[in-house]
Coordinates of C-alpha atoms (C1' of nucleotides) in Angstrom, one line a residue:
Chain O
M29 CA -1.4 6.9 -11.1
R30 CA 0.1 4.2 -13.0
T31 CA 3.6 4.2 -12.8
T32 CA 6.2 6.1 -14.5
K33 CA 8.6 3.4 -15.3
P34 CA 6.8 0.7 -17.8
T35 CA 7.8 -2.4 -16.0
R36 CA 6.5 -5.4 -17.7
R37 CA 3.5 -7.0 -16.0
S38 CA 3.2 -10.1 -17.7
D39 CA 1.2 -12.9 -15.6
C40 CA 0.5 -10.3 -12.7
P41 CA -3.0 -10.0 -11.7
I42 CA -2.7 -7.1 -9.4
C43 CA 0.2 -4.8 -10.5
Y44 CA -2.1 -2.2 -11.6
S45 CA -3.8 -1.6 -8.7
L46 CA -0.4 -1.3 -6.7
D47 CA 0.1 1.9 -7.2
F48 CA -3.4 3.0 -5.7
L49 CA -3.2 0.6 -3.0
G50 CA 0.4 0.6 -2.1
D51 CA 0.1 4.0 -0.6
K52 CA -0.9 4.8 3.0
W53 CA -2.6 8.3 2.4
T54 CA -4.6 7.6 -0.5
L55 CA -6.2 4.4 1.2
L56 CA -7.2 6.7 4.2
V57 CA -8.8 9.2 1.6
V58 CA -11.1 6.1 0.6
R59 CA -11.9 5.0 3.7
D60 CA -12.7 8.6 4.7
L61 CA -15.0 8.8 1.5
V62 CA -16.4 5.2 1.9
F63 CA -16.7 5.0 5.9
M64 CA -16.8 8.4 7.2
G65 CA -19.3 10.0 4.8
K66 CA -16.6 13.0 3.9
R67 CA -16.9 15.0 0.9
H68 CA -14.9 17.9 1.4
Y69 CA -10.8 18.8 1.4
G70 CA -11.3 20.4 4.7
E71 CA -13.0 17.3 5.8
F72 CA -10.1 14.9 4.9
L73 CA -7.9 17.4 6.4
K74 CA -9.3 16.9 10.0
S75 CA -9.0 13.1 9.9
D76 CA -6.9 11.9 12.9
E77 CA -4.1 10.9 11.1
G78 CA -3.5 14.2 9.9
I79 CA -2.6 14.8 6.4
A80 CA -0.7 17.4 5.3
T81 CA -2.4 19.8 2.6
N82 CA 0.1 18.9 -0.1
I83 CA -0.4 15.3 0.2
L84 CA -4.2 15.5 0.6
A85 CA -4.3 17.9 -2.6
D86 CA -1.7 15.0 -4.6
R87 CA -3.8 12.2 -3.8
L88 CA -6.8 13.8 -4.3
S89 CA -5.6 14.9 -7.7
K90 CA -4.1 11.2 -8.3
L91 CA -7.4 9.8 -7.2
E92 CA -9.2 11.8 -10.1
A93 CA -6.8 11.0 -12.5
A94 CA -7.4 7.7 -11.9
G95 CA -11.2 7.8 -12.2
I96 CA -11.8 6.8 -8.6
I97 CA -13.1 10.1 -7.5
R98 CA -14.8 13.0 -9.1
K99 CA -14.6 16.4 -8.5
S100 CA -17.5 19.0 -8.5
V101 CA -18.8 22.3 -7.0
D102 CA -21.0 22.0 -4.0
P103 CA -24.1 23.0 -5.1
E104 CA -25.2 24.4 -1.7
S105 CA -22.1 26.4 -0.8
R106 CA -20.6 27.5 -4.4
V107 CA -17.7 27.9 -2.6
K108 CA -16.7 24.2 -1.6
N109 CA -15.6 21.3 -3.6
V110 CA -17.3 18.1 -3.3
Y111 CA -15.4 15.0 -3.8
T112 CA -17.6 11.9 -4.7
L113 CA -16.6 8.4 -5.5
T114 CA -17.5 7.3 -9.4
E115 CA -18.5 3.8 -10.1
K116 CA -15.0 2.5 -10.2
G117 CA -14.8 3.9 -6.8
L118 CA -17.7 2.4 -5.4
D119 CA -16.7 -0.9 -6.3
L120 CA -13.9 -0.6 -3.9
V121 CA -16.2 -1.1 -1.3
P122 CA -16.1 -4.8 -1.2
L123 CA -12.3 -4.8 -1.0
M124 CA -12.1 -2.4 1.6
L125 CA -15.1 -4.5 3.8
E126 CA -12.4 -7.3 3.1
L127 CA -9.9 -4.9 4.9
V128 CA -12.1 -4.9 7.5
A129 CA -12.4 -8.1 8.1
W130 CA -9.2 -9.3 8.1
G131 CA -8.1 -6.6 10.6
A132 CA -11.2 -7.2 12.8
K133 CA -10.1 -11.2 13.0
H134 CA -6.3 -10.5 13.6
D135 CA -6.4 -7.6 15.6
P136 CA -9.7 -7.8 17.2
Q137 CA -8.8 -5.1 20.3
T138 CA -8.1 -2.6 17.6
G139 CA -10.6 -1.2 14.6
A140 CA -14.1 -2.3 13.5
P141 CA -17.3 -2.0 15.9
K142 CA -18.0 -5.4 16.9
A143 CA -21.5 -5.3 15.9
F144 CA -20.3 -4.1 12.4
V145 CA -18.2 -7.1 11.8
R146 CA -20.7 -9.7 12.8
R147 CA -23.0 -8.3 10.2
L148 CA -20.5 -8.1 7.4
R149 CA -19.4 -11.8 8.3
E150 CA -23.4 -12.8 8.2
D151 CA -24.7 -10.4 5.2
R152 CA -21.8 -9.6 3.5
A153 CA -23.6 -8.5 0.0
G154 CA -26.3 -6.7 2.2
V155 CA -23.9 -4.4 3.8
I156 CA -22.2 -3.9 0.6
K157 CA -25.6 -3.1 -0.9
E158 CA -26.4 -0.5 1.7
I159 CA -23.0 1.3 1.6
R160 CA -23.4 1.6 -2.0
K161 CA -27.0 3.1 -1.5
R162 CA -26.2 5.4 0.9
L163 CA -22.8 6.5 -0.8
A164 CA -25.1 7.3 -4.2
K165 CA -27.7 9.4 -3.2
G166 CA -25.1 11.4 -1.5
Chain D
M1 CA 4.1 -3.7 11.3
R2 CA 2.3 -0.6 13.4
T3 CA 3.0 2.7 13.0
T4 CA 5.3 4.4 15.5
K5 CA 3.0 7.5 16.1
P6 CA 0.0 6.2 18.0
T7 CA -2.5 8.2 16.5
R8 CA -5.9 7.5 17.7
R9 CA -8.3 5.2 15.7
S10 CA -11.5 5.8 17.8
D11 CA -14.1 4.4 15.0
C12 CA -11.8 3.7 12.3
P13 CA -12.3 0.0 11.0
I14 CA -9.1 -0.4 8.9
C15 CA -6.3 1.7 10.1
Y16 CA -4.8 -1.1 11.4
S17 CA -4.3 -2.7 8.5
L18 CA -2.8 0.2 6.6
D19 CA 0.8 -0.1 7.4
F20 CA 0.8 -3.4 5.9
L21 CA -1.5 -2.4 3.0
G22 CA -0.3 1.0 2.5
D23 CA 3.3 0.0 1.2
K24 CA 4.1 -1.1 -2.7
W25 CA 6.8 -3.4 -1.9
T26 CA 5.0 -5.3 1.1
L27 CA 2.2 -5.9 -1.4
L28 CA 4.2 -7.1 -4.0
V29 CA 5.6 -9.7 -1.4
V30 CA 2.5 -10.9 -0.7
R31 CA 1.4 -11.1 -4.4
D32 CA 4.6 -13.4 -5.2
L33 CA 3.8 -15.7 -2.3
V34 CA -0.2 -16.3 -3.1
F35 CA 0.2 -15.8 -6.7
M36 CA 3.5 -16.7 -7.9
G37 CA 4.5 -19.3 -5.5
K38 CA 7.3 -17.7 -4.8
R39 CA 9.4 -19.0 -1.5
H40 CA 12.7 -18.1 -1.5
Y41 CA 14.5 -14.5 -1.1
G42 CA 16.1 -15.1 -4.4
E43 CA 12.9 -15.9 -5.9
F44 CA 11.5 -12.6 -4.7
L45 CA 14.4 -10.6 -5.6
K46 CA 13.9 -11.7 -9.5
S47 CA 10.5 -10.3 -9.7
D48 CA 9.9 -8.0 -12.8
E49 CA 9.8 -5.0 -10.5
G50 CA 13.1 -5.2 -9.5
I51 CA 13.1 -4.7 -5.5
A52 CA 16.3 -3.8 -4.0
T53 CA 18.3 -6.3 -1.6
N54 CA 17.9 -4.3 1.6
I55 CA 14.1 -3.3 0.8
L56 CA 13.0 -7.0 0.6
A57 CA 15.2 -7.7 3.7
D58 CA 13.4 -5.0 5.3
R59 CA 9.9 -5.8 4.0
L60 CA 10.3 -9.7 4.7
S61 CA 11.1 -9.1 8.3
K62 CA 8.3 -6.7 9.0
L63 CA 6.1 -9.5 7.4
E64 CA 7.5 -12.1 10.0
A65 CA 7.3 -9.5 12.8
A66 CA 3.4 -8.8 11.8
G67 CA 2.5 -12.6 12.0
I68 CA 2.0 -12.7 8.2
I69 CA 4.8 -14.9 6.9
R70 CA 7.2 -17.5 8.8
K71 CA 10.8 -18.2 8.1
S72 CA 12.6 -21.5 8.3
V73 CA 15.2 -23.5 6.5
D74 CA 14.8 -25.1 3.5
P75 CA 14.7 -28.9 4.4
E76 CA 15.7 -29.6 0.8
S77 CA 19.0 -27.2 0.5
R78 CA 19.8 -26.3 4.1
V79 CA 21.3 -23.2 2.9
K80 CA 18.3 -21.7 1.6
N81 CA 15.2 -20.2 3.8
V82 CA 11.5 -20.8 2.9
Y83 CA 9.2 -17.8 3.8
T84 CA 5.6 -19.5 3.8
L85 CA 2.1 -17.5 4.9
T86 CA 0.7 -17.8 8.4
E87 CA -2.8 -18.4 8.9
K88 CA -2.7 -15.0 9.0
G89 CA -1.2 -14.1 5.8
L90 CA -3.6 -17.1 4.3
D91 CA -6.6 -14.9 5.3
L92 CA -5.4 -12.5 3.0
V93 CA -6.4 -14.2 0.1
P94 CA -9.9 -13.2 0.0
L95 CA -8.5 -9.5 -0.3
M96 CA -5.8 -10.0 -2.7
L97 CA -8.7 -11.9 -4.9
E98 CA -10.6 -8.6 -4.5
L99 CA -8.2 -6.9 -5.7
V100 CA -7.8 -8.9 -8.8
A101 CA -11.4 -8.6 -9.7
W102 CA -11.4 -5.0 -9.1
G103 CA -8.3 -4.2 -11.4
A104 CA -9.9 -6.6 -13.8
K105 CA -13.0 -5.2 -14.2
H106 CA -11.7 -1.5 -14.5
D107 CA -8.3 -1.8 -16.8
P108 CA -9.3 -4.8 -18.0
Q109 CA -6.3 -5.0 -20.6
T110 CA -3.8 -5.0 -18.2
G111 CA -3.6 -7.7 -15.5
A112 CA -4.9 -11.1 -14.7
P113 CA -5.8 -13.9 -17.4
K114 CA -9.4 -13.6 -18.3
A115 CA -10.5 -17.5 -17.5
F116 CA -9.0 -16.9 -14.3
V117 CA -11.4 -13.9 -13.4
R118 CA -14.4 -15.6 -15.1
R119 CA -14.2 -18.3 -12.3
L120 CA -13.5 -15.9 -9.8
R121 CA -16.6 -14.4 -10.5
E122 CA -18.4 -17.4 -10.7
D123 CA -16.8 -19.6 -7.8
R124 CA -15.0 -17.3 -5.4
A125 CA -15.5 -19.6 -2.4
G126 CA -13.9 -22.3 -4.9
V127 CA -11.0 -20.2 -6.2
I128 CA -10.3 -19.4 -2.5
K129 CA -10.4 -22.8 -1.2
E130 CA -7.9 -24.4 -4.0
I131 CA -5.7 -21.2 -3.5
R132 CA -5.5 -22.2 0.0
K133 CA -5.3 -25.9 -0.2
R134 CA -2.1 -25.3 -2.7
L135 CA -0.3 -22.5 -0.2
A136 CA -1.1 -24.8 2.7
K137 CA 0.7 -28.1 1.2
G138 CA 3.8 -26.3 0.4
Chain P
dC4 C1' 26.2 -20.2 -4.3
dC5 C1' 22.6 -18.0 -0.7
dG6 C1' 21.0 -14.4 2.4
dG7 C1' 21.2 -10.6 4.0
dA8 C1' 24.2 -5.6 6.1
dT9 C1' 26.0 -1.6 5.2
dC10 C1' 27.1 2.8 3.0
dC11 C1' 26.1 6.7 0.1
dG12 C1' 23.9 9.6 -4.1
dT13 C1' 19.2 10.5 -5.4
dT14 C1' 14.4 10.9 -5.2
dT15 C1' 10.4 11.0 -3.3
dC16 C1' 7.6 12.3 0.8
dG17 C1' 5.8 15.2 4.0
dA18 C1' 5.3 19.1 7.7
dT19 C1' 4.9 24.2 7.8
dA20 C1' 4.9 28.4 5.9
dC21 C1' 2.1 31.2 3.3
dT22 C1' -1.4 32.4 -1.0
dG23 C1' -5.2 32.9 -4.3
Chain J
dC22 C1' -11.4 27.1 2.0
dA23 C1' -8.5 24.9 -1.3
dG24 C1' -4.8 24.6 -2.4
dT25 C1' 1.1 25.8 -4.0
dA26 C1' 6.2 27.0 -2.2
dT27 C1' 9.6 25.5 0.4
dC28 C1' 13.1 22.8 2.3
dG29 C1' 14.3 19.0 5.7
dA30 C1' 13.7 14.1 6.4
dA31 C1' 12.8 9.7 5.2
dA32 C1' 13.0 5.9 1.7
dC33 C1' 14.9 4.0 -2.3
dG34 C1' 18.2 2.1 -6.1
dG35 C1' 22.6 0.2 -6.7
dA36 C1' 26.9 -1.3 -5.3
dT37 C1' 29.8 -3.6 -2.5
dC38 C1' 30.8 -6.8 1.5
dC39 C1' 30.5 -10.4 4.5
dG40 C1' 29.4 -14.7 7.3
dG41 C1' 27.5 -19.5 6.8

DNA sequence: CCGGATCCGTTTCGATACTG
DNA sequence: CAGTATCGAAACGGATCCGG
């Protein structure tokens, strides 16, 4: 997930995260994990945006290499794989919520359900905790 | 800044922001604006990552079209342009800080100065306010 | 000098077809 | 179901040129 070219990163506080955040499809997969409850390859594939199979495979493996998700065999089907967020991945929830809030504020007609946004504004910590709990017990 | 292909975005709370966030160079420019105090074309050009002139021009115009930055003539030189964050752009500060915190937590050896990260953890609101103030009076 | 625009060779991405 | 292989399209990097 890191850049191949080892540019100096001196005082830059966010460069590290850029390879992960600076990619549309990666972000989309994380969204599906966090907000959509998706866990299987086939589910990610069916998102509205229409990710290609090779791209999905690539991003999943990069997310795994970055320690953000974990791949395991679905105990219920034995033939499917399950992708779940690691602790590092769960720590992205606040970031994703920040993104939701920003989008909702500056482009209200698109995006997040009003009720959810209001709750997010009033009880950020509570929303975070709830999402984490839901994801953790998955 | 929006996608050309108008995909359905139904319940997706963050799709709107993806075109902006899902691009390495755009994010890098915003970083330079928020944390590095850069304001001129030439300054962005000189970042460690080495953005090309055509790419930079493209991202700046897209950021302007998205209402995140504003372009004006430098009153001090009359030949330079100044790029500053709009209100919408300033509202990205919390998001960027979330990113910093995440990177710092999960990849400590790279990235943000320790002291800054600690202050961020202890007084998030204060850090946000301070950065906004610094950027606003610029 | 500053802020781009343009052209071009190279790399990377991604849609589709195909496979274990 | 979960991916690879292929191949055309798009993005990128670098050099160069140009208007103010």
